[in-house]
Amino acid sequence: MQKMLHITSLLHITYQTLSEMTILLLLILSCMRIFFIHGERRDSLAIVPVFSFVLSVLNIFAWGCSPQEVLVFIMAFSVFFWNFRALLRISDNLIIDHYGPLFILISAIHLVILIPLTAAVFQLRPVPVNIHKYKVKKTVEHLYGTMKDGYRSPVQSLENKPDMIGKGIIITTYEPTNGVSKRKILFVPGECTNTSIYEPFFVKLAHDGNTVISADFLSNDSWYKQTAAFSPLLRRSTFLYMSIQKREEYAQWQETDKDAFFEKQYRSLLKTVNPAKEEQVIVVGDGMSTQMYLDLLKTEENIDTCIEMTTFTTYTTPGYGPVEQTDPLVALALGYKRDSSMYMSNHIAGILEDLIASSERKEPLTAGTSAQ
């Protein structure tokens, strides 16, 4: 693990980028073997596309169905498909002395696509944040249950609970390593985001002495459509597509359905966390409505105030998270470049902390102010 941390730190990449780059480099190695055949031999490198394809599938389950993961999967499948005959030759212990013209052409086409794709994946890689450097402790807990019945039983092993895959709730907590916390900040990522998108923002808040608790809801009853497109694996990609390409449909969903579902999620998170009465509890959202916060404050007595991030006027990608750092491909689609300085994450964390410091406990609502 320490070696892996050293490699990612040295290359300034995340585990996700490292896994994507590994798959693509393996595919390039496999395709380049057409240039290095000398005499009769076994085609041992034909086994490489099998591992690459399996890894690309695992990547989707690990990191979600993002555009870059889909592209890596498509290339891995294509190389695997065109190498299937070579794999059969290996299984029969056959040897080769040359490759056919069609296989050489296909491998060359794969290389023409793979090399720039690898460069693009590296160029648009997320900016990693060194949690240990910021003296922050991160814990992740997968809880079993539904919004109706509550989330209580921790899942110790998915092997023992196969029905839990894609269900329940994932609670991610960021807190100071010294154990001294000023308050609890509760956050539910919006439909176009997830907890990992906000990690630099959360780490900055935890570094400054806050405990941040973020919840990713996986259960079907936490969303309005129980279809494959809105499954935990595809949900973020579906809403990103809607928000950019189908704006009328997206606006209609926001107007008619969004408040009810996110209000339920925030109430469920509060019930699950169950903060002590003496704790200061701040509910934060990115893309939520004022009415939803007002409804929460009317009935949830342990909430001190609510803050809406989209009202920070210098926040460049409201509703999408600080994607300049955590998802540069989405940032590019929104018209922003990758930012390795993590300025925006630190900036919006500062605005939020200033709002909390200036607000009175038990205010009716603090939905954010302009950032000066």
Tab-separated table of C-alpha atoms in Angstrom:
chain	number	residue	atom	x	y	z
A	1	MET	CA	0.000	0.000	0.000
A	2	GLN	CA	2.841	2.396	0.864
A	3	LYS	CA	4.462	1.683	-2.520
A	4	MET	CA	1.172	2.435	-4.284
A	5	LEU	CA	0.843	5.699	-2.352
A	6	HIS	CA	4.404	6.584	-3.346
A	7	ILE	CA	3.724	5.874	-7.026
A	8	THR	CA	0.497	7.920	-7.143
A	9	SER	CA	2.158	10.768	-5.247
A	10	LEU	CA	5.212	10.727	-7.513
A	11	LEU	CA	3.107	10.757	-10.686
A	12	HIS	CA	0.557	13.145	-9.138
A	13	ILE	CA	-2.340	10.913	-10.165
A	14	THR	CA	-5.253	9.216	-8.445
A	15	TYR	CA	-5.826	5.474	-8.151
A	16	GLN	CA	-8.508	5.790	-10.813
A	17	THR	CA	-6.113	7.343	-13.314
A	18	LEU	CA	-3.432	4.804	-12.423
A	19	SER	CA	-5.838	1.940	-13.150
A	20	GLU	CA	-6.963	3.508	-16.450
A	21	MET	CA	-3.381	4.137	-17.556
A	22	THR	CA	-2.370	0.593	-16.637
A	23	ILE	CA	-5.130	-0.877	-18.811
A	24	LEU	CA	-4.331	1.381	-21.765
A	25	LEU	CA	-0.583	0.710	-21.598
A	26	LEU	CA	-1.241	-3.035	-21.486
A	27	LEU	CA	-3.427	-2.706	-24.582
A	28	ILE	CA	-0.719	-0.707	-26.363
A	29	LEU	CA	1.844	-3.374	-25.454
A	30	SER	CA	-0.428	-6.065	-26.857
A	31	CYS	CA	-1.022	-4.221	-30.124
A	32	MET	CA	2.641	-3.354	-30.599
A	33	ARG	CA	3.682	-6.992	-30.685
A	34	ILE	CA	2.978	-7.034	-34.435
A	35	PHE	CA	6.287	-5.184	-34.833
A	36	PHE	CA	8.373	-7.606	-32.792
A	37	ILE	CA	7.821	-11.099	-34.148
A	38	HIS	CA	11.051	-12.898	-35.043
A	39	GLY	CA	10.796	-16.513	-36.159
A	40	GLU	CA	8.504	-19.171	-34.819
A	41	ARG	CA	7.290	-18.702	-31.241
A	42	ARG	CA	4.262	-18.798	-28.948
A	43	ASP	CA	2.167	-15.630	-28.984
A	44	SER	CA	2.311	-15.148	-25.200
A	45	LEU	CA	1.212	-11.502	-25.223
A	46	ALA	CA	-2.180	-12.554	-26.588
A	47	ILE	CA	-3.204	-13.191	-22.998
A	48	VAL	CA	-2.768	-9.497	-22.098
A	49	PRO	CA	-6.097	-8.297	-23.670
A	50	VAL	CA	-7.974	-10.765	-21.437
A	51	PHE	CA	-6.586	-9.170	-18.275
A	52	SER	CA	-7.154	-5.682	-19.704
A	53	PHE	CA	-10.788	-6.414	-20.518
A	54	VAL	CA	-11.491	-7.860	-17.057
A	55	LEU	CA	-9.789	-4.869	-15.414
A	56	SER	CA	-11.855	-2.436	-17.524
A	57	VAL	CA	-15.069	-4.070	-16.277
A	58	LEU	CA	-13.869	-3.925	-12.676
A	59	ASN	CA	-12.957	-0.268	-13.184
A	60	ILE	CA	-16.552	0.589	-14.064
A	61	PHE	CA	-17.816	-1.046	-10.882
A	62	ALA	CA	-15.097	0.671	-8.848
A	63	TRP	CA	-15.259	4.189	-10.270
A	64	GLY	CA	-18.628	4.395	-12.000
A	65	CYS	CA	-19.686	4.577	-15.631
A	66	SER	CA	-17.894	7.796	-16.584
A	67	PRO	CA	-17.051	8.664	-20.220
A	68	GLN	CA	-13.375	7.805	-19.785
A	69	GLU	CA	-14.212	4.427	-18.222
A	70	VAL	CA	-16.593	3.659	-21.087
A	71	LEU	CA	-13.923	4.531	-23.656
A	72	VAL	CA	-11.351	2.370	-21.887
A	73	PHE	CA	-13.879	-0.485	-21.744
A	74	ILE	CA	-14.715	-0.170	-25.468
A	75	MET	CA	-11.043	-0.271	-26.441
A	76	ALA	CA	-10.333	-3.182	-24.100
A	77	PHE	CA	-13.259	-5.134	-25.544
A	78	SER	CA	-12.251	-4.369	-29.131
A	79	VAL	CA	-8.643	-5.490	-28.602
A	80	PHE	CA	-9.858	-8.587	-26.732
A	81	PHE	CA	-12.295	-9.447	-29.553
A	82	TRP	CA	-9.656	-9.184	-32.280
A	83	ASN	CA	-7.177	-11.204	-30.219
A	84	PHE	CA	-9.600	-14.032	-29.471
A	85	ARG	CA	-8.142	-16.321	-32.173
A	86	ALA	CA	-4.646	-15.676	-30.842
A	87	LEU	CA	-5.895	-16.656	-27.388
A	88	LEU	CA	-7.221	-19.946	-28.789
A	89	ARG	CA	-3.819	-20.633	-30.337
A	90	ILE	CA	-2.180	-20.188	-26.933
A	91	SER	CA	-4.667	-22.566	-25.316
A	92	ASP	CA	-3.764	-25.190	-27.955
A	93	ASN	CA	0.006	-24.577	-27.503
A	94	LEU	CA	0.381	-23.544	-31.130
A	95	ILE	CA	3.216	-21.388	-32.446
A	96	ILE	CA	3.173	-18.620	-35.076
A	97	ASP	CA	5.728	-17.157	-37.481
A	98	HIS	CA	3.753	-14.174	-38.747
A	99	TYR	CA	0.508	-12.197	-38.319
A	100	GLY	CA	-2.151	-11.879	-41.000
A	101	PRO	CA	-2.639	-8.605	-42.920
A	102	LEU	CA	-6.084	-7.959	-41.370
A	103	PHE	CA	-4.781	-8.470	-37.820
A	104	ILE	CA	-1.844	-6.127	-38.512
A	105	LEU	CA	-4.245	-3.483	-39.887
A	106	ILE	CA	-6.623	-3.762	-36.924
A	107	SER	CA	-3.756	-3.615	-34.421
A	108	ALA	CA	-2.378	-0.507	-36.150
A	109	ILE	CA	-5.813	1.147	-35.995
A	110	HIS	CA	-6.036	0.283	-32.298
A	111	LEU	CA	-2.644	1.909	-31.721
A	112	VAL	CA	-3.721	5.061	-33.559
A	113	ILE	CA	-6.662	5.337	-31.135
A	114	LEU	CA	-4.988	4.072	-27.949
A	115	ILE	CA	-1.953	6.372	-27.936
A	116	PRO	CA	-3.900	9.688	-28.063
A	117	LEU	CA	-6.545	8.254	-25.717
A	118	THR	CA	-3.830	7.461	-23.163
A	119	ALA	CA	-2.469	10.997	-23.514
A	120	ALA	CA	-5.968	12.442	-23.064
A	121	VAL	CA	-6.654	10.324	-19.954
A	122	PHE	CA	-3.406	11.577	-18.426
A	123	GLN	CA	-4.040	15.187	-19.434
A	124	LEU	CA	-7.603	15.167	-18.026
A	125	ARG	CA	-6.755	13.240	-14.862
A	126	PRO	CA	-8.309	14.286	-11.525
A	127	VAL	CA	-6.047	16.203	-9.150
A	128	PRO	CA	-5.216	14.007	-6.128
A	129	VAL	CA	-5.423	15.379	-2.598
A	130	ASN	CA	-3.013	14.157	0.067
A	131	ILE	CA	-5.284	13.440	3.029
A	132	HIS	CA	-2.377	12.584	5.321
A	133	LYS	CA	-0.650	15.870	4.522
A	134	TYR	CA	-3.787	17.756	5.580
A	135	LYS	CA	-3.967	15.682	8.784
A	136	VAL	CA	-7.418	14.391	7.932
A	137	LYS	CA	-8.911	10.971	8.672
A	138	LYS	CA	-11.280	9.458	6.106
A	139	THR	CA	-13.615	6.589	6.934
A	140	VAL	CA	-16.102	4.876	4.614
A	141	GLU	CA	-19.016	2.773	5.900
A	142	HIS	CA	-21.529	0.860	3.806
A	143	LEU	CA	-24.843	0.510	5.641
A	144	TYR	CA	-27.679	-1.858	4.876
A	145	GLY	CA	-31.330	-0.824	4.639
A	146	THR	CA	-33.761	1.450	2.836
A	147	MET	CA	-34.944	5.020	3.261
A	148	LYS	CA	-38.270	3.725	4.590
A	149	ASP	CA	-36.810	1.365	7.202
A	150	GLY	CA	-33.585	3.253	7.914
A	151	TYR	CA	-29.915	2.397	7.513
A	152	ARG	CA	-28.424	0.754	10.559
A	153	SER	CA	-26.626	-2.549	9.993
A	154	PRO	CA	-23.064	-2.128	8.696
A	155	VAL	CA	-22.059	-4.357	5.820
A	156	GLN	CA	-18.895	-6.182	6.863
A	157	SER	CA	-18.477	-8.151	3.659
A	158	LEU	CA	-20.241	-7.878	0.317
A	159	GLU	CA	-19.479	-11.554	-0.238
A	160	ASN	CA	-21.847	-12.364	2.621
A	161	LYS	CA	-24.470	-9.946	1.365
A	162	PRO	CA	-24.549	-10.137	-2.448
A	163	ASP	CA	-27.932	-8.418	-2.417
A	164	MET	CA	-26.222	-5.291	-1.039
A	165	ILE	CA	-24.325	-4.505	-4.231
A	166	GLY	CA	-25.839	-1.259	-5.517
A	167	LYS	CA	-28.085	-0.909	-2.470
A	168	GLY	CA	-28.061	0.791	0.909
A	169	ILE	CA	-26.071	3.905	1.700
A	170	ILE	CA	-22.373	4.778	1.752
A	171	ILE	CA	-21.400	7.169	4.537
A	172	THR	CA	-18.032	8.909	4.064
A	173	THR	CA	-16.648	10.881	7.002
A	174	TYR	CA	-13.782	13.376	6.928
A	175	GLU	CA	-12.514	14.573	10.314
A	176	PRO	CA	-9.359	16.022	11.885
A	177	THR	CA	-6.861	13.372	12.946
A	178	ASN	CA	-6.530	15.013	16.368
A	179	GLY	CA	-10.195	14.200	17.075
A	180	VAL	CA	-11.080	17.829	17.875
A	181	SER	CA	-14.055	18.992	15.799
A	182	LYS	CA	-15.947	22.290	15.875
A	183	ARG	CA	-19.139	21.036	14.259
A	184	LYS	CA	-20.732	18.455	11.972
A	185	ILE	CA	-21.377	19.373	8.366
A	186	LEU	CA	-23.905	17.057	6.670
A	187	PHE	CA	-23.865	16.831	2.884
A	188	VAL	CA	-25.806	14.898	0.250
A	189	PRO	CA	-24.242	15.128	-3.234
A	190	GLY	CA	-26.548	16.336	-5.975
A	191	GLU	CA	-27.752	14.239	-8.874
A	192	CYS	CA	-24.796	15.200	-11.099
A	193	THR	CA	-22.167	14.447	-8.468
A	194	ASN	CA	-21.010	12.028	-5.807
A	195	THR	CA	-18.857	12.256	-2.702
A	196	SER	CA	-15.554	11.764	-4.539
A	197	ILE	CA	-16.232	14.861	-6.656
A	198	TYR	CA	-16.079	17.019	-3.505
A	199	GLU	CA	-13.167	15.309	-1.740
A	200	PRO	CA	-10.670	18.247	-1.886
A	201	PHE	CA	-13.427	20.538	-0.568
A	202	PHE	CA	-14.248	18.142	2.274
A	203	VAL	CA	-10.576	17.630	3.139
A	204	LYS	CA	-10.065	21.385	3.444
A	205	LEU	CA	-13.071	21.671	5.756
A	206	ALA	CA	-11.830	18.772	7.896
A	207	HIS	CA	-8.334	20.253	7.988
A	208	ASP	CA	-9.875	23.425	9.429
A	209	GLY	CA	-11.473	21.482	12.278
A	210	ASN	CA	-14.861	20.358	10.927
A	211	THR	CA	-16.322	16.869	10.684
A	212	VAL	CA	-17.868	16.396	7.242
A	213	ILE	CA	-20.311	13.540	6.660
A	214	SER	CA	-21.366	12.859	3.076
A	215	ALA	CA	-23.920	10.245	1.996
A	216	ASP	CA	-24.266	8.466	-1.346
A	217	PHE	CA	-27.675	6.778	-1.502
A	218	LEU	CA	-27.751	3.557	-3.504
A	219	SER	CA	-31.197	2.137	-2.755
A	220	ASN	CA	-33.830	2.193	-5.479
A	221	ASP	CA	-36.318	3.878	-3.156
A	222	SER	CA	-34.044	6.924	-2.959
A	223	TRP	CA	-34.660	7.854	-6.631
A	224	TYR	CA	-37.722	8.461	-8.727
A	225	LYS	CA	-37.109	5.904	-11.479
A	226	GLN	CA	-36.135	2.304	-10.888
A	227	THR	CA	-34.549	1.800	-14.310
A	228	ALA	CA	-31.043	0.868	-15.435
A	229	ALA	CA	-30.267	4.453	-16.441
A	230	PHE	CA	-30.874	5.618	-12.857
A	231	SER	CA	-29.114	2.718	-11.170
A	232	PRO	CA	-26.220	3.631	-8.841
A	233	LEU	CA	-23.735	2.683	-11.566
A	234	LEU	CA	-25.196	4.976	-14.247
A	235	ARG	CA	-27.091	7.618	-12.264
A	236	ARG	CA	-24.487	10.372	-12.350
A	237	SER	CA	-23.771	9.893	-16.064
A	238	THR	CA	-27.503	9.945	-16.833
A	239	PHE	CA	-28.085	13.225	-15.018
A	240	LEU	CA	-24.937	14.789	-16.471
A	241	TYR	CA	-26.212	13.941	-19.933
A	242	MET	CA	-29.649	15.336	-19.102
A	243	SER	CA	-28.243	18.569	-17.664
A	244	ILE	CA	-26.057	19.233	-20.718
A	245	GLN	CA	-28.021	17.714	-23.621
A	246	LYS	CA	-31.657	17.521	-22.470
A	247	ARG	CA	-32.067	20.707	-20.524
A	248	GLU	CA	-35.857	20.969	-20.787
A	249	GLU	CA	-36.340	17.452	-19.414
A	250	TYR	CA	-33.778	18.141	-16.711
A	251	ALA	CA	-35.421	21.422	-15.717
A	252	GLN	CA	-38.792	19.663	-15.517
A	253	TRP	CA	-37.321	16.994	-13.192
A	254	GLN	CA	-35.801	19.682	-10.976
A	255	GLU	CA	-39.096	21.529	-10.736
A	256	THR	CA	-41.380	18.594	-10.045
A	257	ASP	CA	-39.367	15.809	-8.411
A	258	LYS	CA	-35.999	16.943	-7.069
A	259	ASP	CA	-37.031	18.581	-3.786
A	260	ALA	CA	-39.029	15.601	-2.542
A	261	PHE	CA	-36.265	13.099	-3.140
A	262	PHE	CA	-33.421	15.129	-1.682
A	263	GLU	CA	-35.475	16.171	1.335
A	264	LYS	CA	-36.014	12.462	2.063
A	265	GLN	CA	-32.301	11.817	1.666
A	266	TYR	CA	-31.299	14.599	4.064
A	267	ARG	CA	-33.846	13.408	6.634
A	268	SER	CA	-32.561	9.863	6.263
A	269	LEU	CA	-28.959	11.034	6.730
A	270	LEU	CA	-29.900	12.979	9.865
A	271	LYS	CA	-31.677	9.930	11.250
A	272	THR	CA	-28.710	7.710	10.457
A	273	VAL	CA	-26.062	10.031	11.910
A	274	ASN	CA	-28.277	11.022	14.861
A	275	PRO	CA	-26.106	13.933	16.087
A	276	ALA	CA	-26.093	14.838	19.775
A	277	LYS	CA	-28.215	17.818	20.855
A	278	GLU	CA	-25.174	19.800	21.965
A	279	GLU	CA	-23.453	19.426	18.579
A	280	GLN	CA	-23.591	22.206	16.017
A	281	VAL	CA	-25.067	20.693	12.864
A	282	ILE	CA	-24.832	22.446	9.486
A	283	VAL	CA	-26.690	21.109	6.457
A	284	VAL	CA	-24.945	21.995	3.197
A	285	GLY	CA	-26.151	21.387	-0.346
A	286	ASP	CA	-25.111	22.122	-3.907
A	287	GLY	CA	-28.099	22.682	-6.147
A	288	MET	CA	-30.924	22.374	-3.604
A	289	SER	CA	-33.904	24.729	-3.311
A	290	THR	CA	-34.626	27.228	-0.534
A	291	GLN	CA	-37.997	25.586	0.085
A	292	MET	CA	-36.352	22.231	0.804
A	293	TYR	CA	-34.145	23.825	3.461
A	294	LEU	CA	-37.122	25.632	5.010
A	295	ASP	CA	-39.055	22.357	5.216
A	296	LEU	CA	-36.085	20.700	6.916
A	297	LEU	CA	-35.679	23.483	9.468
A	298	LYS	CA	-39.361	23.396	10.395
A	299	THR	CA	-39.240	19.814	11.611
A	300	GLU	CA	-35.589	18.898	12.271
A	301	GLU	CA	-34.749	20.580	15.570
A	302	ASN	CA	-31.118	19.470	15.645
A	303	ILE	CA	-30.191	21.463	12.513
A	304	ASP	CA	-28.557	24.782	13.314
A	305	THR	CA	-28.537	26.234	9.811
A	306	CYS	CA	-28.573	25.360	6.106
A	307	ILE	CA	-26.247	26.710	3.432
A	308	GLU	CA	-26.684	26.444	-0.323
A	309	MET	CA	-23.446	26.519	-2.329
A	310	THR	CA	-24.932	27.605	-5.664
A	311	THR	CA	-25.399	31.109	-4.218
A	312	PHE	CA	-21.620	31.586	-3.981
A	313	THR	CA	-21.220	33.925	-6.944
A	314	THR	CA	-17.556	33.070	-7.549
A	315	TYR	CA	-18.236	29.315	-7.532
A	316	THR	CA	-17.627	28.491	-11.199
A	317	THR	CA	-19.451	25.151	-11.520
A	318	PRO	CA	-22.434	25.281	-9.130
A	319	GLY	CA	-24.345	22.026	-8.935
A	320	TYR	CA	-21.470	20.040	-10.433
A	321	GLY	CA	-18.900	20.292	-7.642
A	322	PRO	CA	-15.300	21.514	-8.016
A	323	VAL	CA	-14.844	19.481	-11.209
A	324	GLU	CA	-11.827	21.510	-12.349
A	325	GLN	CA	-9.955	19.398	-9.815
A	326	THR	CA	-11.927	16.157	-9.527
A	327	ASP	CA	-13.412	15.603	-13.007
A	328	PRO	CA	-11.590	17.723	-15.615
A	329	LEU	CA	-13.507	16.047	-18.466
A	330	VAL	CA	-16.830	17.366	-17.125
A	331	ALA	CA	-15.154	20.717	-16.440
A	332	LEU	CA	-14.058	20.823	-20.088
A	333	ALA	CA	-17.654	20.166	-21.189
A	334	LEU	CA	-18.728	23.096	-19.006
A	335	GLY	CA	-16.032	25.354	-20.475
A	336	TYR	CA	-13.362	25.212	-17.736
A	337	LYS	CA	-9.798	23.928	-17.713
A	338	ARG	CA	-8.165	21.500	-15.304
A	339	ASP	CA	-6.843	23.294	-12.215
A	340	SER	CA	-4.039	21.494	-10.383
A	341	SER	CA	-3.843	24.190	-7.680
A	342	MET	CA	-7.218	23.134	-6.174
A	343	TYR	CA	-8.033	26.815	-5.818
A	344	MET	CA	-11.798	26.431	-6.190
A	345	SER	CA	-12.113	23.710	-3.543
A	346	ASN	CA	-10.207	25.824	-1.029
A	347	HIS	CA	-12.084	28.950	-2.089
A	348	ILE	CA	-15.611	27.604	-1.605
A	349	ALA	CA	-14.548	25.967	1.668
A	350	GLY	CA	-13.433	29.404	2.871
A	351	ILE	CA	-16.745	30.983	1.857
A	352	LEU	CA	-18.687	28.273	3.656
A	353	GLU	CA	-16.643	28.637	6.843
A	354	ASP	CA	-17.092	32.420	6.804
A	355	LEU	CA	-20.861	31.966	6.493
A	356	ILE	CA	-20.934	29.507	9.383
A	357	ALA	CA	-18.836	31.810	11.552
A	358	SER	CA	-21.084	34.816	10.880
A	359	SER	CA	-24.412	33.018	11.295
A	360	GLU	CA	-26.390	32.773	14.492
A	361	ARG	CA	-27.328	29.324	15.763
A	362	LYS	CA	-30.883	28.258	14.952
A	363	GLU	CA	-31.287	30.772	12.160
A	364	PRO	CA	-34.409	30.175	10.047
A	365	LEU	CA	-32.242	29.749	6.928
A	366	THR	CA	-28.832	30.653	5.614
A	367	ALA	CA	-28.867	29.801	1.953
A	368	GLY	CA	-25.506	31.396	1.147
A	369	THR	CA	-24.474	34.887	0.157
A	370	SER	CA	-22.449	36.414	-2.592
A	371	ALA	CA	-18.765	35.640	-2.405
A	372	GLN	CA	-16.661	38.757	-2.259
